[in-house]
mmCIF file of C-alpha atoms in Angstrom:
data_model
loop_
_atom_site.group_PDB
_atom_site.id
_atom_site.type_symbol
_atom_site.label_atom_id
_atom_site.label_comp_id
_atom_site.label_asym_id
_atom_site.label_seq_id
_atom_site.Cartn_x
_atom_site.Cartn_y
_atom_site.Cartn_z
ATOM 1 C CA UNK A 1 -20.542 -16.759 -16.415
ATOM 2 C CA UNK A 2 -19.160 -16.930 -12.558
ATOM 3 C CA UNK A 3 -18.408 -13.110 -11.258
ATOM 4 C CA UNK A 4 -16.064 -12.475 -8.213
ATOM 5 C CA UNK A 5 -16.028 -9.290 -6.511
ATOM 6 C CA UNK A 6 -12.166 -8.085 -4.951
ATOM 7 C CA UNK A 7 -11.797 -5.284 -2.124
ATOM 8 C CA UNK A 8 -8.414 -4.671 -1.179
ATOM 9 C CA UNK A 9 -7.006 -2.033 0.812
ATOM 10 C CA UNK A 10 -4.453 1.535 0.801
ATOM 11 C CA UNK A 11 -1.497 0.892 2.031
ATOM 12 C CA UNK A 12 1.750 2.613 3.379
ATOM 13 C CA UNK A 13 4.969 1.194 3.411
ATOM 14 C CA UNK A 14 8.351 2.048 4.973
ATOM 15 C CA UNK A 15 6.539 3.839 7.930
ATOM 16 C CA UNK A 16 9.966 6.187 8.739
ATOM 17 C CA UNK A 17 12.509 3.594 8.881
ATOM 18 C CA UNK A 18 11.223 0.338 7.622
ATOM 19 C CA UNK A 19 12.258 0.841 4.473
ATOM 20 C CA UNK A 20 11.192 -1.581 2.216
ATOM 21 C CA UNK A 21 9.956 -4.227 5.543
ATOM 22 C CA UNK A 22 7.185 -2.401 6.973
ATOM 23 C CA UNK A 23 4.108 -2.069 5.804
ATOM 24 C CA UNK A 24 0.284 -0.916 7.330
ATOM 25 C CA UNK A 25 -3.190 -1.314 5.510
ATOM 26 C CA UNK A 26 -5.896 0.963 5.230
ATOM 27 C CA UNK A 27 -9.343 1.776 5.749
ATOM 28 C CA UNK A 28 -9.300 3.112 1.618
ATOM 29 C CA UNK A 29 -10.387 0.038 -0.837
ATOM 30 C CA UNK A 30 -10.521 -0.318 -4.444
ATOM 31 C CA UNK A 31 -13.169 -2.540 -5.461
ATOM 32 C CA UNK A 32 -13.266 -4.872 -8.623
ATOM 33 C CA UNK A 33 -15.367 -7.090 -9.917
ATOM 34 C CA UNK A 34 -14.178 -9.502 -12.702
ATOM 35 C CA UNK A 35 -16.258 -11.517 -14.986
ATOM 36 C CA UNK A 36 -14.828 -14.462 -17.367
ATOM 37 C CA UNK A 37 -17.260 -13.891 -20.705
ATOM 38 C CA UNK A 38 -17.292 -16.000 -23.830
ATOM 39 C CA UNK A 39 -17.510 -12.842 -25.589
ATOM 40 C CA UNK A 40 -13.615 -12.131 -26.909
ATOM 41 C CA UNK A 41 -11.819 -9.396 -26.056
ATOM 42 C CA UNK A 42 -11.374 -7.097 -22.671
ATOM 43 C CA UNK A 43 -14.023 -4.604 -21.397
ATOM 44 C CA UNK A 44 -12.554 -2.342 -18.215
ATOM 45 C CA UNK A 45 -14.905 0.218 -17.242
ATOM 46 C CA UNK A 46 -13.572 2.762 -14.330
ATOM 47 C CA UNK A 47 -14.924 4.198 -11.691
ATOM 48 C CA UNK A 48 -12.797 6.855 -9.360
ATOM 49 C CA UNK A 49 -9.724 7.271 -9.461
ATOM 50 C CA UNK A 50 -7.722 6.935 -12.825
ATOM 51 C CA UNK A 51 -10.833 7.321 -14.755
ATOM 52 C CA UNK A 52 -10.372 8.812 -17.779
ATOM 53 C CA UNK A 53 -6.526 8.102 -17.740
ATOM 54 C CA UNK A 54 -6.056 4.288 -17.186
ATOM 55 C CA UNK A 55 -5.878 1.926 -20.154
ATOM 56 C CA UNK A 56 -9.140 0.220 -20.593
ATOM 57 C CA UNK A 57 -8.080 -3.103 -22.658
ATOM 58 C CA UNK A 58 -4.872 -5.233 -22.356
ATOM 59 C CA UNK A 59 -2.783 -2.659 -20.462
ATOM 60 C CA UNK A 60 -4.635 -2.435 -17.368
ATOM 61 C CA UNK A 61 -3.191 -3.764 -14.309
ATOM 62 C CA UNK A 62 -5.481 -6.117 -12.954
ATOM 63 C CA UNK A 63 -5.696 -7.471 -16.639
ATOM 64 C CA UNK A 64 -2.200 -8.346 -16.582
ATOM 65 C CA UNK A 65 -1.938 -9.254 -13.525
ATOM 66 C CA UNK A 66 -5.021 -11.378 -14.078
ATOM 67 C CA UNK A 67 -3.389 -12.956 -17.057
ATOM 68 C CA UNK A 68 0.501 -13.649 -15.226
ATOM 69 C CA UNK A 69 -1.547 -15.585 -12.934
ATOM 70 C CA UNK A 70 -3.899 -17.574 -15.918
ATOM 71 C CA UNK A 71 0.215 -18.483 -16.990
ATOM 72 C CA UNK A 72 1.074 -19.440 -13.780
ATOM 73 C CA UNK A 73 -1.158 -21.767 -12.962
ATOM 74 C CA UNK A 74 -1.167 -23.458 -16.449
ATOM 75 C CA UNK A 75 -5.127 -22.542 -17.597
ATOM 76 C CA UNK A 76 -5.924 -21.591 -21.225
ATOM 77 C CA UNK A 77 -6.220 -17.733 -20.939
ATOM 78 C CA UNK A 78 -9.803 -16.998 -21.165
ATOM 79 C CA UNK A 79 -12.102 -15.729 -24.023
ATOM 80 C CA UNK A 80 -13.297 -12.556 -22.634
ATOM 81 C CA UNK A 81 -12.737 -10.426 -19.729
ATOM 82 C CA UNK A 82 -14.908 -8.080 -18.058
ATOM 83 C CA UNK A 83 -14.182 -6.161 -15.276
ATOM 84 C CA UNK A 84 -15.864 -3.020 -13.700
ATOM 85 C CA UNK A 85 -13.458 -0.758 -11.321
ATOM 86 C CA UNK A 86 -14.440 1.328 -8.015
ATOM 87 C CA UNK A 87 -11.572 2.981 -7.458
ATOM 88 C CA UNK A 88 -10.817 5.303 -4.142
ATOM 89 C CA UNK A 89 -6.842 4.982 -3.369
ATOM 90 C CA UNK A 90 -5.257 7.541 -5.106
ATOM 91 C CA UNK A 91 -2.443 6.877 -8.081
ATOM 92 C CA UNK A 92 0.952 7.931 -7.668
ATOM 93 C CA UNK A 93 0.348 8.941 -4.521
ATOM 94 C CA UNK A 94 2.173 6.713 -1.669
ATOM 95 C CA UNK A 95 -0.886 4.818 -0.977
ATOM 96 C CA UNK A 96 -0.017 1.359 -3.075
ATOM 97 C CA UNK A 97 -2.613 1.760 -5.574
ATOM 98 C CA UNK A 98 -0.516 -0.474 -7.892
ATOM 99 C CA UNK A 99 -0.412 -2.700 -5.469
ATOM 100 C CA UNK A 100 -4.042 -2.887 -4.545
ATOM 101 C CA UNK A 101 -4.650 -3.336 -8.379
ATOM 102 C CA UNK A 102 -1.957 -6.772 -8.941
ATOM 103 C CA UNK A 103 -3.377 -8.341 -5.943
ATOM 104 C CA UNK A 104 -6.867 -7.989 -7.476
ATOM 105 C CA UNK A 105 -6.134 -9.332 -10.508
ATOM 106 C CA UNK A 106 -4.100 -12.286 -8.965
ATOM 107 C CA UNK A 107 -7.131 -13.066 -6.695
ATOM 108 C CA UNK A 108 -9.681 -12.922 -9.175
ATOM 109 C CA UNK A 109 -8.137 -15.101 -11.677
ATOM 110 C CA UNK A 110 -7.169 -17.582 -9.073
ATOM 111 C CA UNK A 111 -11.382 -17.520 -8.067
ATOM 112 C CA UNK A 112 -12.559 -17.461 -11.556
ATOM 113 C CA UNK A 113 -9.804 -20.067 -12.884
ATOM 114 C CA UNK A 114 -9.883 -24.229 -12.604
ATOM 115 C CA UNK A 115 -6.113 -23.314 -11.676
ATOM 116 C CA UNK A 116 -4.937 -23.908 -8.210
ATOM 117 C CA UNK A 117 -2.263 -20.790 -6.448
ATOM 118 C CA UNK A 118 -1.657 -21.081 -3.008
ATOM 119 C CA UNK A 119 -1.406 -18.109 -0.738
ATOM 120 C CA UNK A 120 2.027 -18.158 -0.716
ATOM 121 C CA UNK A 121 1.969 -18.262 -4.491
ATOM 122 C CA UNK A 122 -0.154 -15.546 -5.066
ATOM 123 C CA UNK A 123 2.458 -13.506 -2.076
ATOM 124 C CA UNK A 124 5.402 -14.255 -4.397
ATOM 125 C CA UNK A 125 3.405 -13.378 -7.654
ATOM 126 C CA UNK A 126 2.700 -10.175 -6.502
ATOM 127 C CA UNK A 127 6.205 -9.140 -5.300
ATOM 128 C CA UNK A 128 7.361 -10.682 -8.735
ATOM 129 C CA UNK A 129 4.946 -8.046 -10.295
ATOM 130 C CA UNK A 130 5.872 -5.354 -8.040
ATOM 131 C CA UNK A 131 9.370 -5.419 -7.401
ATOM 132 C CA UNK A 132 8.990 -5.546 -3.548
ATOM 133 C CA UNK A 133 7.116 -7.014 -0.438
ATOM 134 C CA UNK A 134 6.421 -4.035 1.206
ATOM 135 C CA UNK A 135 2.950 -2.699 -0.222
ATOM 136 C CA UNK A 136 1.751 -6.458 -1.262
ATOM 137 C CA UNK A 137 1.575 -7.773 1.898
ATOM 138 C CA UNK A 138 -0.567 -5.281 4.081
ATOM 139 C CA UNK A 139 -2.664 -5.567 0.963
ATOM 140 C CA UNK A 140 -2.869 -9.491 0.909
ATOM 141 C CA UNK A 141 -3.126 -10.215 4.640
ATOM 142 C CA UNK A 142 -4.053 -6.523 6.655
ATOM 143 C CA UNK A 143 -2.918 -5.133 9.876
ATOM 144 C CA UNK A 144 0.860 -4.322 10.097
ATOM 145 C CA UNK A 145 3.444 -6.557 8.001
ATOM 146 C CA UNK A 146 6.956 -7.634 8.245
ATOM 147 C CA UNK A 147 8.136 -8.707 4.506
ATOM 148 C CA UNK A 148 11.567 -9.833 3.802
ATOM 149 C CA UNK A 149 12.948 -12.018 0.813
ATOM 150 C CA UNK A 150 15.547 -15.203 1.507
ATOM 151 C CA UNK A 151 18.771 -15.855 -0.525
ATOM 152 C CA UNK A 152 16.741 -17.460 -3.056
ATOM 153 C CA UNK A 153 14.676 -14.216 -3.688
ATOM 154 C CA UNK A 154 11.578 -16.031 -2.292
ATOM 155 C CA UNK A 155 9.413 -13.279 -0.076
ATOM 156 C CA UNK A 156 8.007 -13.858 3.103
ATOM 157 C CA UNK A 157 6.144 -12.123 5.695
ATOM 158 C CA UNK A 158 4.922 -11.835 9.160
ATOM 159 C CA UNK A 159 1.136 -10.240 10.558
ATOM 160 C CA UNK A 160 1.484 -8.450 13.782
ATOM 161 C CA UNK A 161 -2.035 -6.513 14.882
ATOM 162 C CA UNK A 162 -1.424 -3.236 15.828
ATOM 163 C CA UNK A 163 -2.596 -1.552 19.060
ATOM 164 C CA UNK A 164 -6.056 -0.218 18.371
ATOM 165 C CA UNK A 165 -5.116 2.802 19.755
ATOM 166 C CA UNK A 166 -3.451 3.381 16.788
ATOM 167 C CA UNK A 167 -4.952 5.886 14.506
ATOM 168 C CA UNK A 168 -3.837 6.943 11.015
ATOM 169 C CA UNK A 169 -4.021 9.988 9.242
ATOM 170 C CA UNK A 170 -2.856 10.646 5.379
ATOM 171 C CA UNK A 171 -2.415 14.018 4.055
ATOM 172 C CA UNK A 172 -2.695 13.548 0.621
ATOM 173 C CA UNK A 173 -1.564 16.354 -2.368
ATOM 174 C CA UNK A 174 -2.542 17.169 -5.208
ATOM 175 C CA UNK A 175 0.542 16.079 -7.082
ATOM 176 C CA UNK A 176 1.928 12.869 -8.016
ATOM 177 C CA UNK A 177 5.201 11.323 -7.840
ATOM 178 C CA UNK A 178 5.981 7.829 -9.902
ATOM 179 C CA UNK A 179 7.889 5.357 -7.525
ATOM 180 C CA UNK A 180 10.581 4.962 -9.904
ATOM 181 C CA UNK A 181 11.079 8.693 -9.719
ATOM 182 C CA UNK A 182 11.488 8.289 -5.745
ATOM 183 C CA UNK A 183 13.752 5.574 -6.038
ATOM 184 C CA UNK A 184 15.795 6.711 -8.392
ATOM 185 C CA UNK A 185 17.085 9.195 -5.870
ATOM 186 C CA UNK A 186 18.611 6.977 -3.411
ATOM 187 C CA UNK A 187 22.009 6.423 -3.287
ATOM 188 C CA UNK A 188 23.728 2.894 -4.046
ATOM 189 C CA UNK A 189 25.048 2.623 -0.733
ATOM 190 C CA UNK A 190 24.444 4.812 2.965
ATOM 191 C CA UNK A 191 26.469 4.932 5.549
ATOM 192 C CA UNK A 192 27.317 2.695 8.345
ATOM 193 C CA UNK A 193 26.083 4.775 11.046
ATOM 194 C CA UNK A 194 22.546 5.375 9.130
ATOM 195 C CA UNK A 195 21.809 1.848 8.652
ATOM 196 C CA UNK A 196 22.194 1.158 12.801
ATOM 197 C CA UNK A 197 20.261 4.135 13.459
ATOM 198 C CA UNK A 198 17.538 3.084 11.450
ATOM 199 C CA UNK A 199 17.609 -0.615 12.014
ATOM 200 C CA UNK A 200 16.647 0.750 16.352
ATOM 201 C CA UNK A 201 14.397 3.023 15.139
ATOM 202 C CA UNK A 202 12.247 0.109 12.491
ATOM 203 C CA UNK A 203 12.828 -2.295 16.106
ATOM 204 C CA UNK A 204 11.519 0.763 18.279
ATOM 205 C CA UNK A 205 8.236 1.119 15.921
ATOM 206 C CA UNK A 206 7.188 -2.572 16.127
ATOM 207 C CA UNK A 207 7.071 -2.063 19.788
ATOM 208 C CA UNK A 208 5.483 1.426 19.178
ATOM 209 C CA UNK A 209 2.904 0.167 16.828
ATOM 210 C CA UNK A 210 1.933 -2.748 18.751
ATOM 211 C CA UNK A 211 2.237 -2.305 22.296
ATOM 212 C CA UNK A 212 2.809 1.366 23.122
ATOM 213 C CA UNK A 213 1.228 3.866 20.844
ATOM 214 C CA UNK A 214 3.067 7.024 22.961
ATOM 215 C CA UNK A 215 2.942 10.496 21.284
ATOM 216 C CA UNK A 216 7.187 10.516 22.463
ATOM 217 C CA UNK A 217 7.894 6.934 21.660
ATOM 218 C CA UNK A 218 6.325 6.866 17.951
ATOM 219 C CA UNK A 219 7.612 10.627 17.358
ATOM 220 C CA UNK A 220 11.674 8.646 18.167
ATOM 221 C CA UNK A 221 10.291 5.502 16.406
ATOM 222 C CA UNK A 222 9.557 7.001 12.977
ATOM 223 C CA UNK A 223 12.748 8.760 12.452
ATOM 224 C CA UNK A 224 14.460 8.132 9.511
ATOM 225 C CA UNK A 225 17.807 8.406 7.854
ATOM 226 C CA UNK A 226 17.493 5.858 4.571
ATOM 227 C CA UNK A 227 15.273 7.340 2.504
ATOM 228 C CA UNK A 228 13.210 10.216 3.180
ATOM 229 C CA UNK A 229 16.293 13.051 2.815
ATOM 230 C CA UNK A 230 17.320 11.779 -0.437
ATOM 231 C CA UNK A 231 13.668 12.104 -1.795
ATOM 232 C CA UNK A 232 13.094 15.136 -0.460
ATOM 233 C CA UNK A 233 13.529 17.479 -3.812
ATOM 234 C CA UNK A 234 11.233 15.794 -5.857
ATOM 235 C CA UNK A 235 8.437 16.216 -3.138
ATOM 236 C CA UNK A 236 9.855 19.301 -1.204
ATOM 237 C CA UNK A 237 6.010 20.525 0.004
ATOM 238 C CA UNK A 238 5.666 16.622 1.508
ATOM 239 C CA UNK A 239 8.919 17.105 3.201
ATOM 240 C CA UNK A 240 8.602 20.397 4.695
ATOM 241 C CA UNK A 241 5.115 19.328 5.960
ATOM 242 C CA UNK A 242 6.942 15.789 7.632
ATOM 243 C CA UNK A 243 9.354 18.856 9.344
ATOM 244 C CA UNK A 244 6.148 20.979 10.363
ATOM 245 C CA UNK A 245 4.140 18.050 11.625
ATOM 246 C CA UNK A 246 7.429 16.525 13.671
ATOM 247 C CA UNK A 247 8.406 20.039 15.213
ATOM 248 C CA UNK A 248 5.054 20.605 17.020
ATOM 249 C CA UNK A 249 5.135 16.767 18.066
ATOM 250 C CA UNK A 250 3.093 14.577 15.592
ATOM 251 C CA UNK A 251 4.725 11.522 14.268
ATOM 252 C CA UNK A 252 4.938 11.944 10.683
ATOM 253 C CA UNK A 253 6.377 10.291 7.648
ATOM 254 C CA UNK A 254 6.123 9.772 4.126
ATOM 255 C CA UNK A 255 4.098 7.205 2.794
ATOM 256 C CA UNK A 256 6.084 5.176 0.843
ATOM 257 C CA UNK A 257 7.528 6.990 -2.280
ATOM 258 C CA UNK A 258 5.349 9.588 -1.533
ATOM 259 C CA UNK A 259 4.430 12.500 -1.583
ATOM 260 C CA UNK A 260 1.288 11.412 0.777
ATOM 261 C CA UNK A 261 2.306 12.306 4.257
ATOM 262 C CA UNK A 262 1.007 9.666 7.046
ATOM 263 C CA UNK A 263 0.692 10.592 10.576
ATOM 264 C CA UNK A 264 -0.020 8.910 13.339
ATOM 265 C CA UNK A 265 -2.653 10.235 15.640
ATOM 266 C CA UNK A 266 -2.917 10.134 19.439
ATOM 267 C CA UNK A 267 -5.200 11.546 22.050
ATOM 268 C CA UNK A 268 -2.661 14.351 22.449
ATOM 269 C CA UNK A 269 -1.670 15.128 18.950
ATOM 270 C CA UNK A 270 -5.079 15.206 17.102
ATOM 271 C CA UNK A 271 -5.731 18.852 16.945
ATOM 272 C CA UNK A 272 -2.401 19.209 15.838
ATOM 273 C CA UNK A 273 -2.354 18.089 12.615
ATOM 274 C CA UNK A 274 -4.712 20.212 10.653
ATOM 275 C CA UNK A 275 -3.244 24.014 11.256
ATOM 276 C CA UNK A 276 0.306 22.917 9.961
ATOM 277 C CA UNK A 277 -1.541 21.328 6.418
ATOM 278 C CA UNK A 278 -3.421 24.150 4.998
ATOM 279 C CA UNK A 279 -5.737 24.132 2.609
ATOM 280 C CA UNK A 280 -4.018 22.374 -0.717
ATOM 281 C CA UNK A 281 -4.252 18.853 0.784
ATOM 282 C CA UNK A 282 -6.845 16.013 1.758
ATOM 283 C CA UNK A 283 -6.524 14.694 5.023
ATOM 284 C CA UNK A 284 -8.159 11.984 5.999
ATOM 285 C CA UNK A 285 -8.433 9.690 9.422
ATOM 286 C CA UNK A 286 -8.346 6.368 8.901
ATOM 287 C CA UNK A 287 -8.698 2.838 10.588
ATOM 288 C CA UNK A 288 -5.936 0.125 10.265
ATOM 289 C CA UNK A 289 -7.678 -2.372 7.562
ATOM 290 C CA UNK A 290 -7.372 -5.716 9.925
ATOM 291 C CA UNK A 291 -8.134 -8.992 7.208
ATOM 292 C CA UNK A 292 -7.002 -7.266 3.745
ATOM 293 C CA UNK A 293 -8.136 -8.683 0.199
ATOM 294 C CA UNK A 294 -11.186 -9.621 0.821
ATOM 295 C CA UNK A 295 -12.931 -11.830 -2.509
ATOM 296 C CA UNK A 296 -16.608 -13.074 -2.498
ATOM 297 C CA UNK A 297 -19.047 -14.440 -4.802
ATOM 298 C CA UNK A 298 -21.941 -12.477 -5.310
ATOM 299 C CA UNK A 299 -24.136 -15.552 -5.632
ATOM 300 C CA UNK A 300 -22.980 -16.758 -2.360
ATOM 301 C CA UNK A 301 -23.357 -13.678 -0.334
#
């Protein structure tokens, strides 16, 4: 039977005060490879991360994501399904592992299926599945994204390529926080004077991100009055570190519902970094992921 092999990318959304638009992929991939067997039934074997705790059979992610998308595009759901899992982003984490794991399954059923999805079906599918834009499309497309949804709930996104001066960092814990736990925390409605503030700041980081990757300019650009505060007890070690890494001058935020802690390195802000982390967290540099989900055949390599 045809195999397809999936990579696709970390990512961090919100970014400080993009919350819920902005998104960045990462130089950390999950890799899948999905097989369509005559054999009934559903073999997941996992590799990495979530070994040992993810739900081999029906209940794993790319399996239903893999099957939403057999429904969608109006093919008989297959005999058999085998996939095998390399998994590096962490879970529950910040780093859209969830994500990373619907757009897999999306992608390889619309390579292994007679179906036909177009891009911006397998876009909408995945925000369907995920509740929001933000992590799905850095995963689907790479680089630095823009996602919005219309009146008619339909999302859409834009690409913008980052200056390659820009350099991320993610300090990642040991703990895990579930993003319905994070977003359970905000408030129904923020003030007036919050929502400006942040709506400069979001405009001040596209310019930031893409044009002028200043130690002073990001450190302004990433502030953030939305959504960080209010999440703040349920991760208090990420937030402290966020106030620790901004006080000595590093642009730091959370990465999306936490409690990984991105930072954005510069020439002058590099050595920084590691002093104010200590030794109960991961850091890791990384590279801005520039294509996201990549899929390929191994027969046609």
């Amino acid at each position: 039977m045809r195999t397809v092999e999936i990579r696709v990318p970390a990512t961090s959304a919100n970014l400080g005060p993009g919350f819920d638009a902005l998104g960045l992929a990462l130089s950390m991939y999950d890799e899948v490879e999905a097989e369509l067997t005559a054999e009934p039934g559903v073999r997941v074997t996992v590799e990495g991360e979530g070994a040992g705790e993810v739900d081999t059979g029906e209940g794993h992610l790319v399996v239903k994501a893999m099957r939403k998308t057999f429904a969608r595009m109006g093919v008989p759901q297959p005999e058999g399904i085998r996939l095998r899992c390399r998994n590096r982003i962490p879970h529950a984490r910040g780093l859209g592992s969830s994500s990373a794991a619907v757009c897999a399954g999306i992608l390889a059923a619309r390579a292994l299926a007679d179906g036909e999805i177009s891009d911006d079906e397998v876009f909408a599918l995945a925000t369907e599945m995920e509740g929001h834009p933000d992590n799905v499309a850095p995963c689907l497309a790479g680089g630095l994204t823009v996602a919005w949804s219309d009146h008619a709930a339909s999302p859409h996104m834009v690409k913008l390529a980052p200056d390659e001066r820009i350099r991320p960092v993610v300090v990642i814990p040991s703990t895990r926080l579930a993003t319905e736990t994070a977003r359970g925390l905000l408030p129904k409605d923020v003030p007036h004077k919050d929502a400006s503030f942040n709506a400069g700041r979001a405009a001040l980081l596209i310019a930031a991100l893409t044009q002028r990757p200043e130690r002073e300019l990001l450190l302004a650009a990433t502030e953030d009055r939305l959504h960080q505060h209010y999440r703040a007890p349920a991760m208090r070690e990420s937030a402290n570190l966020v106030e620790r890494l901004r006080a000595v001058g590093v642009p730091a935020v959370v990465s999306g519902a936490g409690p990984t802690v991105l930072a954005f390195s510069t020439s002058d802000t590099q050595d920084l970094i590691a002093p104010e982390v200590g030794n109960d967290w991961h850091i890791q540099l990384m590279d801005v992921d520039p294509v996201g989900a990549n899929v390929q055949f191994p027969e046609t390599r």
